[in-house]
Coordinates of C-alpha atoms in Angstrom, one line a residue:
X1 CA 7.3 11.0 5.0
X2 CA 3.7 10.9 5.8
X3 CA 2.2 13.3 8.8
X4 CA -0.3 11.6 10.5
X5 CA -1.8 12.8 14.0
X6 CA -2.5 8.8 15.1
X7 CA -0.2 6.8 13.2
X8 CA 3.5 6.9 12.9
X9 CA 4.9 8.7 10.1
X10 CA 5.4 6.4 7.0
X11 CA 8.2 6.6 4.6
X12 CA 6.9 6.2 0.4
X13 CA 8.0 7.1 -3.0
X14 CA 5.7 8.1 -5.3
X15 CA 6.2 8.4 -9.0
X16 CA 3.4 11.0 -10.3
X17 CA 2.1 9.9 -14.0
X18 CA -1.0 8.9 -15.6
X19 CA -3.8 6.5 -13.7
X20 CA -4.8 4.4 -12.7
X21 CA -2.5 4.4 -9.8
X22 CA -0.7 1.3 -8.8
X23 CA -0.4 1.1 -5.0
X24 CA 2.0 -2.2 -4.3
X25 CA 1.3 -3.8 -0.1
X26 CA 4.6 -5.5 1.0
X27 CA 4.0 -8.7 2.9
X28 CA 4.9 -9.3 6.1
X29 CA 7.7 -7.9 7.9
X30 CA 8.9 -6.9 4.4
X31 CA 9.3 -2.9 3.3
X32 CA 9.0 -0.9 -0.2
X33 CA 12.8 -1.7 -1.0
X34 CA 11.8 -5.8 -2.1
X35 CA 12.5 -6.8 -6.1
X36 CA 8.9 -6.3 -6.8
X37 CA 8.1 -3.5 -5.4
X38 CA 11.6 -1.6 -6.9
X39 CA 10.7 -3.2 -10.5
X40 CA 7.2 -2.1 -10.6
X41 CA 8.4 1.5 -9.9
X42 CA 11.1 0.9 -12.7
X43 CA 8.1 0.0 -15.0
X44 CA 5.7 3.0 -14.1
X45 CA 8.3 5.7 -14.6
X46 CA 9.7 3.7 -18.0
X47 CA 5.7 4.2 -18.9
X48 CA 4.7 7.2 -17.3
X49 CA 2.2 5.5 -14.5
X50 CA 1.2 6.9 -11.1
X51 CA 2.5 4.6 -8.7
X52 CA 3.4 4.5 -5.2
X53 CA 5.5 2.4 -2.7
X54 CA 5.6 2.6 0.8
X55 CA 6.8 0.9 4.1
X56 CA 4.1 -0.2 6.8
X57 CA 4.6 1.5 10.5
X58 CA 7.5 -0.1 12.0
X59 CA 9.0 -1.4 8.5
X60 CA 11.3 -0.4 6.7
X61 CA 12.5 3.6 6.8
X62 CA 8.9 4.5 8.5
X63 CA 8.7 5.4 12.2
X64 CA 7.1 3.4 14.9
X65 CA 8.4 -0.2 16.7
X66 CA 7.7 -3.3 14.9
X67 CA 6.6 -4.9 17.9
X68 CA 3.8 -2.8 18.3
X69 CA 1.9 -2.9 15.4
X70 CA -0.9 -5.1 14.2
X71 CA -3.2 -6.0 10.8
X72 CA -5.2 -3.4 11.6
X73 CA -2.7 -0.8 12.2
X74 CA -1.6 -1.4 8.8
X75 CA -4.4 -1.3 6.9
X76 CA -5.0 1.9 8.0
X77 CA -1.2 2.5 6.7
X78 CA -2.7 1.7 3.5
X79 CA -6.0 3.9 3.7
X80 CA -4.0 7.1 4.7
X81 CA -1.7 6.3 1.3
X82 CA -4.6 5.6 -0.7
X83 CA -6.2 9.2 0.5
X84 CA -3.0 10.7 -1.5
X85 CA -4.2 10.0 -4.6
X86 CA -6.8 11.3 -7.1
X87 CA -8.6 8.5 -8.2
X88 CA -9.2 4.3 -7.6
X89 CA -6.1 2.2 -7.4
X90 CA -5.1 -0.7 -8.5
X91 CA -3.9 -2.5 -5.2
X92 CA -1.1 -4.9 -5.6
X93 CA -0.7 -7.1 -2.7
X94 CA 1.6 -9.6 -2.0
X95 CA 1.2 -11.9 0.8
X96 CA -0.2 -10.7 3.9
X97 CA -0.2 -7.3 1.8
X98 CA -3.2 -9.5 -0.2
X99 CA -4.8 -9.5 3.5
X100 CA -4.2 -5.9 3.5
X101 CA -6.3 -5.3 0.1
X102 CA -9.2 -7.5 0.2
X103 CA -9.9 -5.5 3.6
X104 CA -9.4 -2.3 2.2
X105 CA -11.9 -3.2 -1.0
X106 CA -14.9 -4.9 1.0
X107 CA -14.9 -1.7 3.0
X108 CA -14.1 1.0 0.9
X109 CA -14.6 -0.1 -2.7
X110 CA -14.9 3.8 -3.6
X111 CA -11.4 3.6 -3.6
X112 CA -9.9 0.4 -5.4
X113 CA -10.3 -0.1 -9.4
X114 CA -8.6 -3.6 -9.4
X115 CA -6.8 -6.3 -7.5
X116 CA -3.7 -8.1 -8.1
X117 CA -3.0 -10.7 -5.5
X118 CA 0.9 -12.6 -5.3
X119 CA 0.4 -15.5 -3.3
X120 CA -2.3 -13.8 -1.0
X121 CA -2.6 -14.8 2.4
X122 CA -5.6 -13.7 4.3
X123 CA -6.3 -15.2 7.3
X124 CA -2.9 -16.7 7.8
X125 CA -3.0 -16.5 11.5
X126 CA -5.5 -18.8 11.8
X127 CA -4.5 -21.7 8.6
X128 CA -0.8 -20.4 9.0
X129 CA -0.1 -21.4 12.8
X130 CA -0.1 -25.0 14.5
X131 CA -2.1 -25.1 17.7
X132 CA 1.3 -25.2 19.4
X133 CA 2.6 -21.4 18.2
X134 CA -1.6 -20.3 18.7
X135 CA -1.0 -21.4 22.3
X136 CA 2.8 -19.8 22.7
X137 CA 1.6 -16.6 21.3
X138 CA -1.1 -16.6 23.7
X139 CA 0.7 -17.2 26.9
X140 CA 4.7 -15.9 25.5
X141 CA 3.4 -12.7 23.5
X142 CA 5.5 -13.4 20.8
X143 CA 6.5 -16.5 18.8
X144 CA 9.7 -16.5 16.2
X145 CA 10.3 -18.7 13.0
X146 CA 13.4 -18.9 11.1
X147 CA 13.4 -17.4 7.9
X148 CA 14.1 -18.1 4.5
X149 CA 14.5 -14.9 2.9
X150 CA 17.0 -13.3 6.3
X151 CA 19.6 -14.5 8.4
X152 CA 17.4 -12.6 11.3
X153 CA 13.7 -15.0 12.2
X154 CA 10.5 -13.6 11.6
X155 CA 9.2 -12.6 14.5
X156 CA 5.3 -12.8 15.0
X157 CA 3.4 -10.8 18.2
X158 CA 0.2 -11.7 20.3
X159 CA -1.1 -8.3 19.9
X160 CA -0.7 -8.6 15.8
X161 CA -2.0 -12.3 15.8
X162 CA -5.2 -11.3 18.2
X163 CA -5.9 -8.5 15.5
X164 CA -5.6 -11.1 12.4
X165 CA -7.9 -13.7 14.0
X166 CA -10.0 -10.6 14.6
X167 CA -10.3 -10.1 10.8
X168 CA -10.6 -13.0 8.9
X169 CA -12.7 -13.0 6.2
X170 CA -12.6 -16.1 3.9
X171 CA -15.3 -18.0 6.3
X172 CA -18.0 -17.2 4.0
X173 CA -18.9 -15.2 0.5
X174 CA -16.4 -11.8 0.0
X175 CA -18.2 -8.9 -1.1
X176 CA -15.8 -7.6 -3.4
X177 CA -16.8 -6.7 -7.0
X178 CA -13.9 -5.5 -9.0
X179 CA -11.4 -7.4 -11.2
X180 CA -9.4 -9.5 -9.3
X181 CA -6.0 -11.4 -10.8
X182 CA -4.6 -13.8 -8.7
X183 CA -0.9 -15.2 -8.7
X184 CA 0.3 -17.9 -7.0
X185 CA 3.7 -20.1 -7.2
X186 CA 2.4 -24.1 -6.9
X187 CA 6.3 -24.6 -4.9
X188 CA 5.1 -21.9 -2.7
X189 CA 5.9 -23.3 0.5
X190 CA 4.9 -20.6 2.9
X191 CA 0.8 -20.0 1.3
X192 CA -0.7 -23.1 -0.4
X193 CA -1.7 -22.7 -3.8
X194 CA -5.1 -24.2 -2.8
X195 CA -5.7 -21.2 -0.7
X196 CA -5.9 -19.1 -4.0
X197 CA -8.8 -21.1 -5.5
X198 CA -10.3 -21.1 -2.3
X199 CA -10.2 -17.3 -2.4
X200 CA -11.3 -17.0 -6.1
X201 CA -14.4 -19.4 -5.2
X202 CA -15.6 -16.9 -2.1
X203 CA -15.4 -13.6 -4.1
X204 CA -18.5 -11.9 -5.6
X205 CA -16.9 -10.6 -8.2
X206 CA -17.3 -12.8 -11.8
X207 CA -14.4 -10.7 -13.1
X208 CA -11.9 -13.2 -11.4
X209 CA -8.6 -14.9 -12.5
X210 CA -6.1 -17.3 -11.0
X211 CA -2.5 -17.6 -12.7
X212 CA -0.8 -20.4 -11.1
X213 CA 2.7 -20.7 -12.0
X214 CA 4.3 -24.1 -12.2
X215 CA 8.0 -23.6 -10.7
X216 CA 7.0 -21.0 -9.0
X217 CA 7.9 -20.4 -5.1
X218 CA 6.0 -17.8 -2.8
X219 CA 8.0 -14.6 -3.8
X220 CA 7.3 -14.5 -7.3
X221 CA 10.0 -12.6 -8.0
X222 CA 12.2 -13.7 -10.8
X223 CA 12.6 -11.7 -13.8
X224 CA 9.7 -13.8 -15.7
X225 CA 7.6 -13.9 -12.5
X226 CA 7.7 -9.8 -12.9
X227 CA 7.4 -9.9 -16.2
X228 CA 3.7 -11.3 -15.9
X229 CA 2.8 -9.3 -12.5
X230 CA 3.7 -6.2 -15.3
X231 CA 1.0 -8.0 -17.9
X232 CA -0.9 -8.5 -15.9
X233 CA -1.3 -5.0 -14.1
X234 CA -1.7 -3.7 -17.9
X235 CA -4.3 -5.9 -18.8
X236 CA -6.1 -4.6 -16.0
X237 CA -5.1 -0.8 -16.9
X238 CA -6.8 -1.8 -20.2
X239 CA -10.0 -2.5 -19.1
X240 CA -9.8 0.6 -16.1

């Protein structure tokens, strides 16, 4: 567990090996225990790669209500993991955890080598919301969504929507200038495909590539999905 004075403590596992470090970003409401997140650790210790998994405040094993915590919150989640480490990661983010890094990278680029997106969502709480659930938020403080993926619904908070709408960033040119690999299911029925060559259009970077994936839905997360996250990380470790 982490010990920081202003944010809960944060539950991780980190498997010490050569860099660049692989840092995976859960999406939302999701923790470090998901397919992807467990395989890629497989993978780095079967290789000998630094790489490190962790649960968001109020996810998971870490400390701190759910309820209470918002985009921002989070990213700094990510920035006091990414001050563990040595050297520039290579930031895997999948869903909102995609949010999560493109933050991170336009305003600390000192500390991110690469980017590997799985269905990225930034902005979602403005595309990802009908008017209706905008205006239930606002007056309710919370709206929930039955879920795919759990028998529980997805809960979603005023205080973490009014922080998401407070950081969108795909309005206009994205100064980010690293590699960037981008994978995205075209059956994903929770993030639009689209939204990916939307985002690949806005960044600087000319180092840019989107994998779309016929079958695919938004997890990604069947053994040949993994099997080209892996490639793909490599083929960025390559070039690092």
């Amino acid at each position: 567990m982490t010990d920081t004075p202003t944010r809960p403590a944060l539950a991780y596992q980190l498997t010490v090996g050569k860099g660049p470090p692989v840092v995976f970003l859960p999406g939302y409401a999701s923790d470090m225990s998901g397919s992807k997140a467990v395989a890629l650790e497989e993978w780095a210790k079967a290789v000998g790669r630094t790489y490190l998994r962790f649960d968001y405040a109020g996810c998971g094993a870490s400390e701190g209500e759910f309820a209470d915590q918002t985009l921002t919150g989070w990213r700094d989640d990510v920035l006091a993991m990414l001050d563990m480490l040595a050297e520039p990661a290579i930031l895997v983010g999948s869903s909102m955890g995609g949010w999560l890094m493109l933050m991170i990278t336009r305003d600390h680029p000192e500390l991110v080598a690469a980017l590997v997106g799985i269905a990225p969502a930034p902005d979602f709480t403005d595309w990802g919301f009908s008017m209706d659930e905008k205006m239930k938020l606002l007056q309710d403080g919370q709206l929930e969504r039955p879920s795919p993926y759990s028998d529980q619904p997805t809960v979603y908070t005023s205080r973490f929507w009014q922080s998401g709408e407070a950081s969108r960033l795909t309005a206009s040119m994205l100064a980010i200038d690293c590699p960037v690999r981008i994978l995205h299911g075209q059956g994903d029925r929770d993030v639009p495909h689209e939204r990916s060559l939307h985002l690949a259009r806005i960044l600087r970077s000319a180092d840019v590539q989107v994998t779309l994936i016929k079958d695919g839905d938004h997890r990604l997360s069947r053994d040949q999905d993994i099997a080209l996250l892996i490639r793909t990380i490599e083929g960025l470790s390559t070039r690092s």
